[in-house]
Short mmCIF file of C-alpha atoms and ligand atoms in Angstrom, two decimals:
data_model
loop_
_atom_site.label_atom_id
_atom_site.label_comp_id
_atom_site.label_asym_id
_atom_site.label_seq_id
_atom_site.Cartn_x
_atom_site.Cartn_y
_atom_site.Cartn_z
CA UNK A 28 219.58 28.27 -155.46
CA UNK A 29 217.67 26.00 -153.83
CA UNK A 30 218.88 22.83 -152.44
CA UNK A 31 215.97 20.41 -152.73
CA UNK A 32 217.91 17.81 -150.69
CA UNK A 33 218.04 19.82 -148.21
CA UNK A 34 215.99 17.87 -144.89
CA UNK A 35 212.20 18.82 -144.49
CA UNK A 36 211.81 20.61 -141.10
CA UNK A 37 209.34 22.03 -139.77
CA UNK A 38 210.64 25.29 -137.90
CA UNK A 39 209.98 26.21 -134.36
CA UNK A 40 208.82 29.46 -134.64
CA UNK A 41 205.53 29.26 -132.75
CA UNK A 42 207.15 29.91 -129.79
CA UNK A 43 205.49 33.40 -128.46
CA UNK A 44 208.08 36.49 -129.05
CA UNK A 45 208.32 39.03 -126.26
CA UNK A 46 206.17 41.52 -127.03
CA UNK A 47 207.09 44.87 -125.25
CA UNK A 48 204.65 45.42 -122.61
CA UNK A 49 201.38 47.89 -123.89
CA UNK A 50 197.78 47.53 -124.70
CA UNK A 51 196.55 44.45 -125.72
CA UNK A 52 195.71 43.53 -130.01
CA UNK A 53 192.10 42.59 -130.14
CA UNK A 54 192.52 42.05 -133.90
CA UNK A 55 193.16 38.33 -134.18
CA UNK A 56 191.62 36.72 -130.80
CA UNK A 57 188.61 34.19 -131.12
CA UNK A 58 185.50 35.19 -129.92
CA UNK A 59 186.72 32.84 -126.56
CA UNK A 60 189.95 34.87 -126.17
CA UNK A 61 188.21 38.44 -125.99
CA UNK A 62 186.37 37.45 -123.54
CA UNK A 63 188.71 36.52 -121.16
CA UNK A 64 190.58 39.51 -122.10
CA UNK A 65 187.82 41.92 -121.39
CA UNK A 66 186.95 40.08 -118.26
CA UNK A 67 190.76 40.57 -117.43
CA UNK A 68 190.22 44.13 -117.44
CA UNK A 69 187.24 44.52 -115.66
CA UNK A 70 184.50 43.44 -117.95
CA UNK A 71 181.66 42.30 -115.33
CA UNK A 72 181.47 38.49 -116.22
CA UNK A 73 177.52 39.19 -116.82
CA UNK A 74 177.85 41.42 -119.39
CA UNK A 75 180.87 39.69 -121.33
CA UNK A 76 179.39 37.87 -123.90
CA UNK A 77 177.30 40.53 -125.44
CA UNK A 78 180.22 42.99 -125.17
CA UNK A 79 182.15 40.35 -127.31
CA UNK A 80 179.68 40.95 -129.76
CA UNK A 81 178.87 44.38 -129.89
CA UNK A 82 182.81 45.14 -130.58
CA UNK A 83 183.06 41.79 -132.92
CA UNK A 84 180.65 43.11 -135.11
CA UNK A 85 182.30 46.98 -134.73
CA UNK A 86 185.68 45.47 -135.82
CA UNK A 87 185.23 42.85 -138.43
CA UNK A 88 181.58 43.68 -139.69
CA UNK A 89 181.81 47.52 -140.17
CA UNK A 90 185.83 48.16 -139.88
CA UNK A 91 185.82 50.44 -137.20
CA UNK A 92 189.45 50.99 -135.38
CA UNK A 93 188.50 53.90 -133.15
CA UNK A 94 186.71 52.70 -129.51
CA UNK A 95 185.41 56.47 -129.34
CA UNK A 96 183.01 55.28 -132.49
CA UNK A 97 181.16 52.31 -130.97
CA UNK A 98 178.48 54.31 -130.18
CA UNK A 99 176.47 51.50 -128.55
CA UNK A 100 179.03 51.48 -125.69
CA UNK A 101 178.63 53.56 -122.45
CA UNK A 102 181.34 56.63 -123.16
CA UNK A 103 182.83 55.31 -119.86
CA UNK A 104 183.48 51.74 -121.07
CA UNK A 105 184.92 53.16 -124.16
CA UNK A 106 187.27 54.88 -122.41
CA UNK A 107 188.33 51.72 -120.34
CA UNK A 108 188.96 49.83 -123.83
CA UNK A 109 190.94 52.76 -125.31
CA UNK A 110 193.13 52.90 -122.01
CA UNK A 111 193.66 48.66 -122.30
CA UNK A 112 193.47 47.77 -125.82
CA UNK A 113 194.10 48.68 -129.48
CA UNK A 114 192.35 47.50 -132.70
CA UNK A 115 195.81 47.19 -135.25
CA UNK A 116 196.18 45.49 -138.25
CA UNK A 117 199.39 45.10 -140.43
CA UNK A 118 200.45 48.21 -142.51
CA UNK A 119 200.51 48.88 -146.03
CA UNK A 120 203.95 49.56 -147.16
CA UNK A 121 203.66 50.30 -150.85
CA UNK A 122 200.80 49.30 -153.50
CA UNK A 123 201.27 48.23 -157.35
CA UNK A 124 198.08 48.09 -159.64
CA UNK A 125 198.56 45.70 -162.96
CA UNK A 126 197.63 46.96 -166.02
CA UNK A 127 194.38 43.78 -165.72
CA UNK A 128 193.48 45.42 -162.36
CA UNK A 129 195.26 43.36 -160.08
CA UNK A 130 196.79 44.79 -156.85
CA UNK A 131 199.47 44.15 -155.10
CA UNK A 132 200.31 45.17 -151.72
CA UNK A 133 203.70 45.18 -149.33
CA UNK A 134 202.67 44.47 -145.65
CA UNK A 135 204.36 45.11 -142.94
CA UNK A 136 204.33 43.61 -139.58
CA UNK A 137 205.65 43.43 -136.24
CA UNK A 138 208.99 43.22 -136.59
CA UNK A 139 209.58 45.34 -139.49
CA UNK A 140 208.61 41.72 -141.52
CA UNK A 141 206.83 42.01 -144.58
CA UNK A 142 204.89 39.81 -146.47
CA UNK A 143 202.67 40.24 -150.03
CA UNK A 144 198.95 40.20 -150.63
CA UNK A 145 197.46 40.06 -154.03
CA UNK A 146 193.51 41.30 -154.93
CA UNK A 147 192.49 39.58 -158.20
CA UNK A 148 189.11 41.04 -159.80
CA UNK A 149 187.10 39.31 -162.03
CA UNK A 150 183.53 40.29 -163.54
CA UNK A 151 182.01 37.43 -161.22
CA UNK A 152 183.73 37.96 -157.95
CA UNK A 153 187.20 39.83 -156.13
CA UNK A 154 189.47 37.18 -154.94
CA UNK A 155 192.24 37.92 -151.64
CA UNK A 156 195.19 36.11 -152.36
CA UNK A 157 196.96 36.54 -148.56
CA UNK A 158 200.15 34.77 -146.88
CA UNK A 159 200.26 32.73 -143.89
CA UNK A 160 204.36 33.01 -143.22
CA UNK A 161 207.09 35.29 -144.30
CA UNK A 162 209.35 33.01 -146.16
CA UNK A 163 208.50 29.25 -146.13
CA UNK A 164 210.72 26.13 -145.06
CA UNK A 165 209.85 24.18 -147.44
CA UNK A 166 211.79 24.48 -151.11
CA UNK A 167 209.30 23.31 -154.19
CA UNK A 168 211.87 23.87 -157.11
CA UNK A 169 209.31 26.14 -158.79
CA UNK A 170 208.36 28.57 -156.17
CA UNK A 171 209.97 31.98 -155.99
CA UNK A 172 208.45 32.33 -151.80
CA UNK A 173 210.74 28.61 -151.50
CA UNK A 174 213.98 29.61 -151.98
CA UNK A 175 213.03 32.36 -149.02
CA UNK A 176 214.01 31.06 -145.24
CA UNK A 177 211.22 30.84 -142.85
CA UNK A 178 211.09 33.92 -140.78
CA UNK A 179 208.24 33.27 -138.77
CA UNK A 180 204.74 32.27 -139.02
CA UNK A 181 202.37 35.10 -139.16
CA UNK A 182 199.33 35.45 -136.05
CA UNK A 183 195.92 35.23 -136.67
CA UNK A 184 195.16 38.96 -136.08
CA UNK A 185 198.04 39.19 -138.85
CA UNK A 186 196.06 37.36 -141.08
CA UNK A 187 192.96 38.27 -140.78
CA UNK A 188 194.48 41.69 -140.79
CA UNK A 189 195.20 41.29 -144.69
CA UNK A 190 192.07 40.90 -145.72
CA UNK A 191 190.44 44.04 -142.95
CA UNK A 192 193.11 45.80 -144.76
CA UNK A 193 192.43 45.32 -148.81
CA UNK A 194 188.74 46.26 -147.60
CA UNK A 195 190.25 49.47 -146.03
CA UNK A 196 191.93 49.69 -149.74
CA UNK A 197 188.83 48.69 -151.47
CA UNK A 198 186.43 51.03 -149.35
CA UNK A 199 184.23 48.22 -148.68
CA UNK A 200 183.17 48.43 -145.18
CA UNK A 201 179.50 48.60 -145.41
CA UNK A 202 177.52 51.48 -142.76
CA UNK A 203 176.95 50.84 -139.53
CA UNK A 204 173.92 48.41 -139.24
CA UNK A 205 174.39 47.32 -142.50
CA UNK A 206 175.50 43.53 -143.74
CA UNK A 207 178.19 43.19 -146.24
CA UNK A 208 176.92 42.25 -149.81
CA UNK A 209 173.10 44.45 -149.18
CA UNK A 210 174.35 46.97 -151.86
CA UNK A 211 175.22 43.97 -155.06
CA UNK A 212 178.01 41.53 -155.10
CA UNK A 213 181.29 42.30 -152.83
CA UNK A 214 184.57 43.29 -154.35
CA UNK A 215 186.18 41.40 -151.92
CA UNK A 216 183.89 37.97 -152.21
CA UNK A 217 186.57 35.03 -151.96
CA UNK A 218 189.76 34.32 -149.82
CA UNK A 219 192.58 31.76 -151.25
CA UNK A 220 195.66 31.20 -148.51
CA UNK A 221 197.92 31.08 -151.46
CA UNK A 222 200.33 33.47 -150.53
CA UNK A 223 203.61 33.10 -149.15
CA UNK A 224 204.21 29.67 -147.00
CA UNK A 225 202.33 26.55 -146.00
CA UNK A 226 199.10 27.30 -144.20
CA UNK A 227 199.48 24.03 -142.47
CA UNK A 228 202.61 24.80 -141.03
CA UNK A 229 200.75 27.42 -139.02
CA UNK A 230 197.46 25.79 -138.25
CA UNK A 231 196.40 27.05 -135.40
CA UNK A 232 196.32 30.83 -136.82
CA UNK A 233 195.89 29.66 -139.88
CA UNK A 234 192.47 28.36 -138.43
CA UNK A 235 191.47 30.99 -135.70
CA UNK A 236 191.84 33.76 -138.31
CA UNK A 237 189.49 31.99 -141.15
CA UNK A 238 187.21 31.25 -138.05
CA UNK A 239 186.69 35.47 -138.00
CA UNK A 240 186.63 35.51 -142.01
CA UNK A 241 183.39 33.09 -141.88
CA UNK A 242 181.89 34.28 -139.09
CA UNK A 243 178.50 35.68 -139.33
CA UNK A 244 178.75 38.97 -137.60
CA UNK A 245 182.19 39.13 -138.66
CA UNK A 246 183.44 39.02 -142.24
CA UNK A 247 181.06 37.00 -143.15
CA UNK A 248 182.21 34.85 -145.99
CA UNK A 249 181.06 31.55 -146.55
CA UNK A 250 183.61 28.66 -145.93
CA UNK A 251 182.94 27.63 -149.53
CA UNK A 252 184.57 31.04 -150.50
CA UNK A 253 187.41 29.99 -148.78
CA UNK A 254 189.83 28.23 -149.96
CA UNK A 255 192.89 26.75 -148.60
CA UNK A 256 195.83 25.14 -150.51
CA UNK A 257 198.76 23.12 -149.22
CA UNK A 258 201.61 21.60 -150.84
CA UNK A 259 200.81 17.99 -148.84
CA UNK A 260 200.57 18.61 -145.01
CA UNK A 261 198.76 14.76 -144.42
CA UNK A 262 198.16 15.05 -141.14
CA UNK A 263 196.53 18.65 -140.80
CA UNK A 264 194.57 17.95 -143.49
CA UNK A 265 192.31 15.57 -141.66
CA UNK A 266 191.70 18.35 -139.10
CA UNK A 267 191.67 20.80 -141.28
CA UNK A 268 188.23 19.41 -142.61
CA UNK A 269 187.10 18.96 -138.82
CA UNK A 270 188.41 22.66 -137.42
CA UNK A 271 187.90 24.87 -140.34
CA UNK A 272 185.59 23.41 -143.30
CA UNK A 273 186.47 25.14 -146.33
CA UNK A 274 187.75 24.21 -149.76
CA UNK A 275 191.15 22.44 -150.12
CA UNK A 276 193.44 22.88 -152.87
CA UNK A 277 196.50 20.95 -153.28
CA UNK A 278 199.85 21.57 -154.98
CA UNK A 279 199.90 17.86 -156.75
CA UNK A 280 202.37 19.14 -159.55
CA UNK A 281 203.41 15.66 -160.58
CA UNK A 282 202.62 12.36 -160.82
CA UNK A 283 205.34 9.87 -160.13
CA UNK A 284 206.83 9.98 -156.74
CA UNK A 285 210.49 10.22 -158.32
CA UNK A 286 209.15 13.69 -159.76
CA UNK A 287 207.04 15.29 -157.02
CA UNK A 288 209.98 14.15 -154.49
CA UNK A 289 211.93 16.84 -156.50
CA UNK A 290 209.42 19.20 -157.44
CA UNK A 291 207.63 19.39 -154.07
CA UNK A 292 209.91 17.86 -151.11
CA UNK A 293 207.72 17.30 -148.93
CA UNK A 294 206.79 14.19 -150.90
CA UNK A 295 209.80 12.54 -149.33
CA UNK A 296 208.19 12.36 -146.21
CA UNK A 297 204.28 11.86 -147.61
CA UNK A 298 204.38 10.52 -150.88
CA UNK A 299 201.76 10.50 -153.23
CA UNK A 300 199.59 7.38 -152.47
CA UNK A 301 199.91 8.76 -148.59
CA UNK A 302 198.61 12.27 -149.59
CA UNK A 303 195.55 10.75 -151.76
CA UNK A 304 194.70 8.40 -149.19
CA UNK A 305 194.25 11.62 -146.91
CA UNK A 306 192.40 13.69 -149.70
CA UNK A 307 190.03 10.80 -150.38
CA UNK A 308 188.08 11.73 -147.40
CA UNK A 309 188.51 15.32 -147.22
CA UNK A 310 185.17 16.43 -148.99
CA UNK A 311 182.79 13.92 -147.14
CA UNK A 312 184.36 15.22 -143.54
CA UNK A 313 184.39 18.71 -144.59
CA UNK A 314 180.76 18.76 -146.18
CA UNK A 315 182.80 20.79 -149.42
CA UNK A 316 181.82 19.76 -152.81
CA UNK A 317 185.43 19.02 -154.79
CA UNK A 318 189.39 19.52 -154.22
CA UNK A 319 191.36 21.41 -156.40
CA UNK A 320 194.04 19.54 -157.92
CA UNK A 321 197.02 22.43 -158.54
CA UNK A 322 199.41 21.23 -161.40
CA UNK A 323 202.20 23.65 -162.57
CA UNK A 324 203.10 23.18 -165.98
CA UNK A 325 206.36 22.76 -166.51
CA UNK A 326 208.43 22.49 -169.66
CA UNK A 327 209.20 18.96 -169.98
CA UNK A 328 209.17 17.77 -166.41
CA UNK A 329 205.35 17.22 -165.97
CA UNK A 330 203.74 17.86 -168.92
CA UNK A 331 203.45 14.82 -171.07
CA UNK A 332 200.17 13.47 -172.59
CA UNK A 333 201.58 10.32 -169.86
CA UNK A 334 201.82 12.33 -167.15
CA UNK A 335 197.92 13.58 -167.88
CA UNK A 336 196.61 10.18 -168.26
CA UNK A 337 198.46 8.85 -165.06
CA UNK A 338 196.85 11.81 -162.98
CA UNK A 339 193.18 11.35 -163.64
CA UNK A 340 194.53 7.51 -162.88
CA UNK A 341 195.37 8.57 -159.54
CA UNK A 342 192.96 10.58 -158.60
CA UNK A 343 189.94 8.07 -160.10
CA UNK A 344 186.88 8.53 -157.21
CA UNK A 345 188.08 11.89 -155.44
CA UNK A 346 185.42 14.60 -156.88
CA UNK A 347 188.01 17.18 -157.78
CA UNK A 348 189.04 20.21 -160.38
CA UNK A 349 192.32 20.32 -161.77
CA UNK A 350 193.72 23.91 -161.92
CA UNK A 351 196.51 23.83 -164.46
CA UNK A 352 199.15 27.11 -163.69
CA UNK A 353 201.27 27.53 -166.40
CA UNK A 354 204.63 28.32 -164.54
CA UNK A 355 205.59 31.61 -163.70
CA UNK A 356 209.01 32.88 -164.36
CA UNK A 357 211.07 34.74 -161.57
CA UNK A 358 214.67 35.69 -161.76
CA UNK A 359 217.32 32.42 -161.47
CA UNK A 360 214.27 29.98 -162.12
CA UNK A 361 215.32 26.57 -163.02
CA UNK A 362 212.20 25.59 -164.81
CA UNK A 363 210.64 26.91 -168.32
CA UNK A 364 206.79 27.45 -168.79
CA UNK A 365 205.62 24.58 -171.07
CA UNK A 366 204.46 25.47 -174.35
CA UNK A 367 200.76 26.90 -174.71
CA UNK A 368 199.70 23.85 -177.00
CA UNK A 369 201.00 21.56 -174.85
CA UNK A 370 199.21 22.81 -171.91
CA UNK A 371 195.87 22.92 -174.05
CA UNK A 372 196.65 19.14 -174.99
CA UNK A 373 197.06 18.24 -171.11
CA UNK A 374 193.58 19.81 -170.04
CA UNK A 375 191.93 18.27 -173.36
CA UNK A 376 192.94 14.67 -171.91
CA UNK A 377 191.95 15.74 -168.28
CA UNK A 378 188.46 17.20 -169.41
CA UNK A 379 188.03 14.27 -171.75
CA UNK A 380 188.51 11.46 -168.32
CA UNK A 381 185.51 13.80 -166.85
CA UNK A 382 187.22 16.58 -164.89
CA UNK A 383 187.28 20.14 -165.01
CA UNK A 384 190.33 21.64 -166.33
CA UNK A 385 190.32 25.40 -166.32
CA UNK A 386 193.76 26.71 -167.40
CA UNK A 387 194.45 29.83 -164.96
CA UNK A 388 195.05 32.90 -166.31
CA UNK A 389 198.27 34.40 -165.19
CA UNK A 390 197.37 37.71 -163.49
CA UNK A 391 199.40 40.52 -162.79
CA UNK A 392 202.34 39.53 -164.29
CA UNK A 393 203.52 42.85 -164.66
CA UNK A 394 204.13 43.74 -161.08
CA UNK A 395 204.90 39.94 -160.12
CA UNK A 396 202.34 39.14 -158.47
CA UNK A 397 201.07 35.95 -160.25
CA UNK A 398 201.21 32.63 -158.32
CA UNK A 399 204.87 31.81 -156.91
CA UNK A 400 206.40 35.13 -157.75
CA UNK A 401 205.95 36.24 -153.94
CA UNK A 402 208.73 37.41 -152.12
CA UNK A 403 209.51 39.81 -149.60
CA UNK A 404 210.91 42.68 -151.18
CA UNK A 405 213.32 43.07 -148.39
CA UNK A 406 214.51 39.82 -149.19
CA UNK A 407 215.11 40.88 -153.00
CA UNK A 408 216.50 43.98 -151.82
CA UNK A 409 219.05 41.87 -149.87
CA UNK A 410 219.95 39.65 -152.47
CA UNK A 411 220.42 42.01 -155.07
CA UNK A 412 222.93 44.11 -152.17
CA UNK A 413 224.34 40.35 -152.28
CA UNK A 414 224.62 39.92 -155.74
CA UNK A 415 226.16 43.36 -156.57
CA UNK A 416 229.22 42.56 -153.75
CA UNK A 417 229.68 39.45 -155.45
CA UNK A 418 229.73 40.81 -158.67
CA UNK A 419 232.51 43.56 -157.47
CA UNK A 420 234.06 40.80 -155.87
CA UNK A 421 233.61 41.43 -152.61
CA UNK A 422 231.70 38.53 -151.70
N1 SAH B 514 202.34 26.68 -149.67
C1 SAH B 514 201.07 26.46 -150.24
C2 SAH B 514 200.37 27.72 -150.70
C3 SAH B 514 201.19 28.75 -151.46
S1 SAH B 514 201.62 28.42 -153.10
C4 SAH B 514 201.18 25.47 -151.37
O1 SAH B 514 202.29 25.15 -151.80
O2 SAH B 514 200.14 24.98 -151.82
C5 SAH B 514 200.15 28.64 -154.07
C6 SAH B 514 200.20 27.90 -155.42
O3 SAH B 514 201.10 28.51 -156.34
C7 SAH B 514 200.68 26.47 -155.24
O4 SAH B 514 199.93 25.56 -155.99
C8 SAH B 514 202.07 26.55 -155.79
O5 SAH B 514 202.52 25.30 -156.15
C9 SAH B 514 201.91 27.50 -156.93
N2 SAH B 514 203.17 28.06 -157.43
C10 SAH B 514 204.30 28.27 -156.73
N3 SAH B 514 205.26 28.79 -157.53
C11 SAH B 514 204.72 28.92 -158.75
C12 SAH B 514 205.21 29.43 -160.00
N4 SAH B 514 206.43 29.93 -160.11
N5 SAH B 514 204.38 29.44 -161.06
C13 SAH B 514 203.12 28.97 -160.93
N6 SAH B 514 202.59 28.50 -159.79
C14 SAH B 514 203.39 28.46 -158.72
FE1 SF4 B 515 206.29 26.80 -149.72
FE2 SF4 B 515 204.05 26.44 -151.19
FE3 SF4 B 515 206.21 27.66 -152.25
FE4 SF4 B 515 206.28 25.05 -151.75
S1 SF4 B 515 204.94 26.11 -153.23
S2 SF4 B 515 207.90 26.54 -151.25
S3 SF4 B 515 205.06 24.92 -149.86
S4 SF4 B 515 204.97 28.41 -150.55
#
């Protein structure tokens, strides 16, 4: 269970593991950071920046992993990369496809770590739902991925490596030469760091991965398609308007302090009136249109025709969405998903003060892989081995 008094920390595990000695990941370094690494092996300072790009736009434009098939490289200087560096992303362990088309995958990554990523069609665009930590350290009572202890934060070329890898699943690497999107809409059009942990709590990769996702000769996506939600970080989310740009979402989920401080604890240390202040500003200094507002509905906890009122109160002059999520269930939840009248009631009252209210559609229920059902399935695996000793008594 999880202890929601338990103290807020943010855990130190940014500090750089000891990586056995080998050839260097390019997957993951800013355009800055190749460079120096090719000029570390022998890149002739001259010629650096354009090599950046010509394997920038190998890797992340066209998803090539082989040095031999950058064919506008010298044969020699292909050679040299192959002998210094590799191009790796995180491995797919196991995929599950919903009976509505939704995938999930199992990652794995350095470490033997894994972590979930969830692909979410729909007839207008392909959404990448990817993680940013395995575990979190945070423990919102309603999320499955909370009552799972930080293991560490994820790097950047582990990030950005989830979404190189669901277009390895989805085939959609266009040819050589070629932009993404020239043959009709992508599958893969729209990146949400929804996954497991708090993308704030691992900023820095956090940021230097989306940095690849929206760059032009890399992935390419817009920072509009991008969007990035946080359970109340305040003060990343100031830079995260300045450093990154794209769309914020926040997990607002109540709207008294005495409720979010048990719902979401990181309202003990920036309460509600702290975290609006901070949002207030966000879509001026980021140049992005609105905020989502994410509100889990929750069997009588949240979900009065009060509660609705008081949150288009709060949030009077901040152009924003409000994304109800009617809750999902996971096994040993202490919450209920409120009834499906009563969340129709709640967005009728929102829409009504002026706001959009879309209800979202759990997807991929099935193969749990709807919002807050992510967990390592090592970490189930353990539990259950837990759970069966204690039921035979030998815990
Ligand atoms: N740590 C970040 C991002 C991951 S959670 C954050 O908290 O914002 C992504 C969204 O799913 C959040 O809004 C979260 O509150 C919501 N969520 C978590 N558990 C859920 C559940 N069981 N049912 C529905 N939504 C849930
Ligand atoms: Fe962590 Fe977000 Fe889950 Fe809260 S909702 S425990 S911040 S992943």
């Amino acid at each position: 269970m999880t202890d929601s008094t338990a103290p807020i920390t943010q855990d130190v595990m940014t500090i750089p593991r000891k990586l056995p000695e080998g050839p260097t990941n390019l997957v993951g370094l800013t355009r800055d950071k190749l460079r120096e690494v090719l000029i570390a092996h022998g890149t002739p300072e001259k010629q650096a920046r354009m090599r950046v790009n010509q394997i920038w736009q190998w890797v992340y434009q066209w998803g090539v992993r082989d040095f031999a098939d950058m064919t506008n490289l010298s044969k020699a200087y292909r050679a040299e990369l192959a002998e210094n560096f590799v191009i790796e992303i995180p491995e797919m362990v196991s995929k599950q496809v919903s009976a509505d088309g939704t995938r999930k995958y199992l990652v794995r990554i350095a470490g033997g770590h894994e972590v979930e990523v969830v692909y979410i069609p729909e007839t207008d665009r392909g959404t990448l739902c990817i993680s940013s930590q395995v575990g979190c350290t945070l423990t919102c009572s309603f999320c499955h991925t909370g009552t799972q202890k930080l293991v560490r934060n994820l790097t950047a070329g582990e990030i950005v490596g989830q979404v190189m890898m669901a277009r390895d699943d989805l085939g959609e690497w266009p040819e050589p030469g070629q932009g993404t999107g020239e043959n009709g809409p992508r599958l893969l059009s729209n990146i949400v760091l929804m996954g497991m942990g708090e993308p704030l709590y691992n900023f820095d990769n956090v940021r230097d991965a989306m940095k690849i996702a929206m760059d032009g000769e890399g992935i390419s996506l817009s920072r509009r398609r991008i969007t990035l939600s946080t359970s109340g970080v305040v003060p990343e989310i100031a830079k995260t308007a300045e450093e990154i740009g794209c769309m914020l979402a926040v997990s607002f989920h109540a709207t008294t302090d005495e409720v979010r401080d048990k719902l979401v604890p990181i309202n003990r240390k920036w309460n509600i009136a702290t975290l609006l202040e901070a949002l207030r500003d966000y879509p001026k200094a980021s140049n992005s249109e609105r905020i989502t507002f994410e509100y889990v509905m929750l069997k009588d906890v949240n979900d009065s025709d009060e509660d609705a009122r008081r949150l288009v109160q709060l949030i009077k002059g901040i152009p924003a969405k409000i994304n109800l999520i009617p809750f999902n269930e996971w096994p040993g939840a202490p919450h209920q998903r409120s009834d499906w009248d009563r969340i129709e009631k709640f967005a009728d009252i929102v829409y009504k003060a002026g706001y959009a209210s879309p209800i979202r559609t759990p997807r991929g229920e099935d193969i749990m892989a709807a919002c807050g059902q992510l967990k390592s399935a090592t970490e189930r695996a353990r539990k259950s081995r837990r759970q069966i000793e204690a039921e035979a008594g030998m815990g």
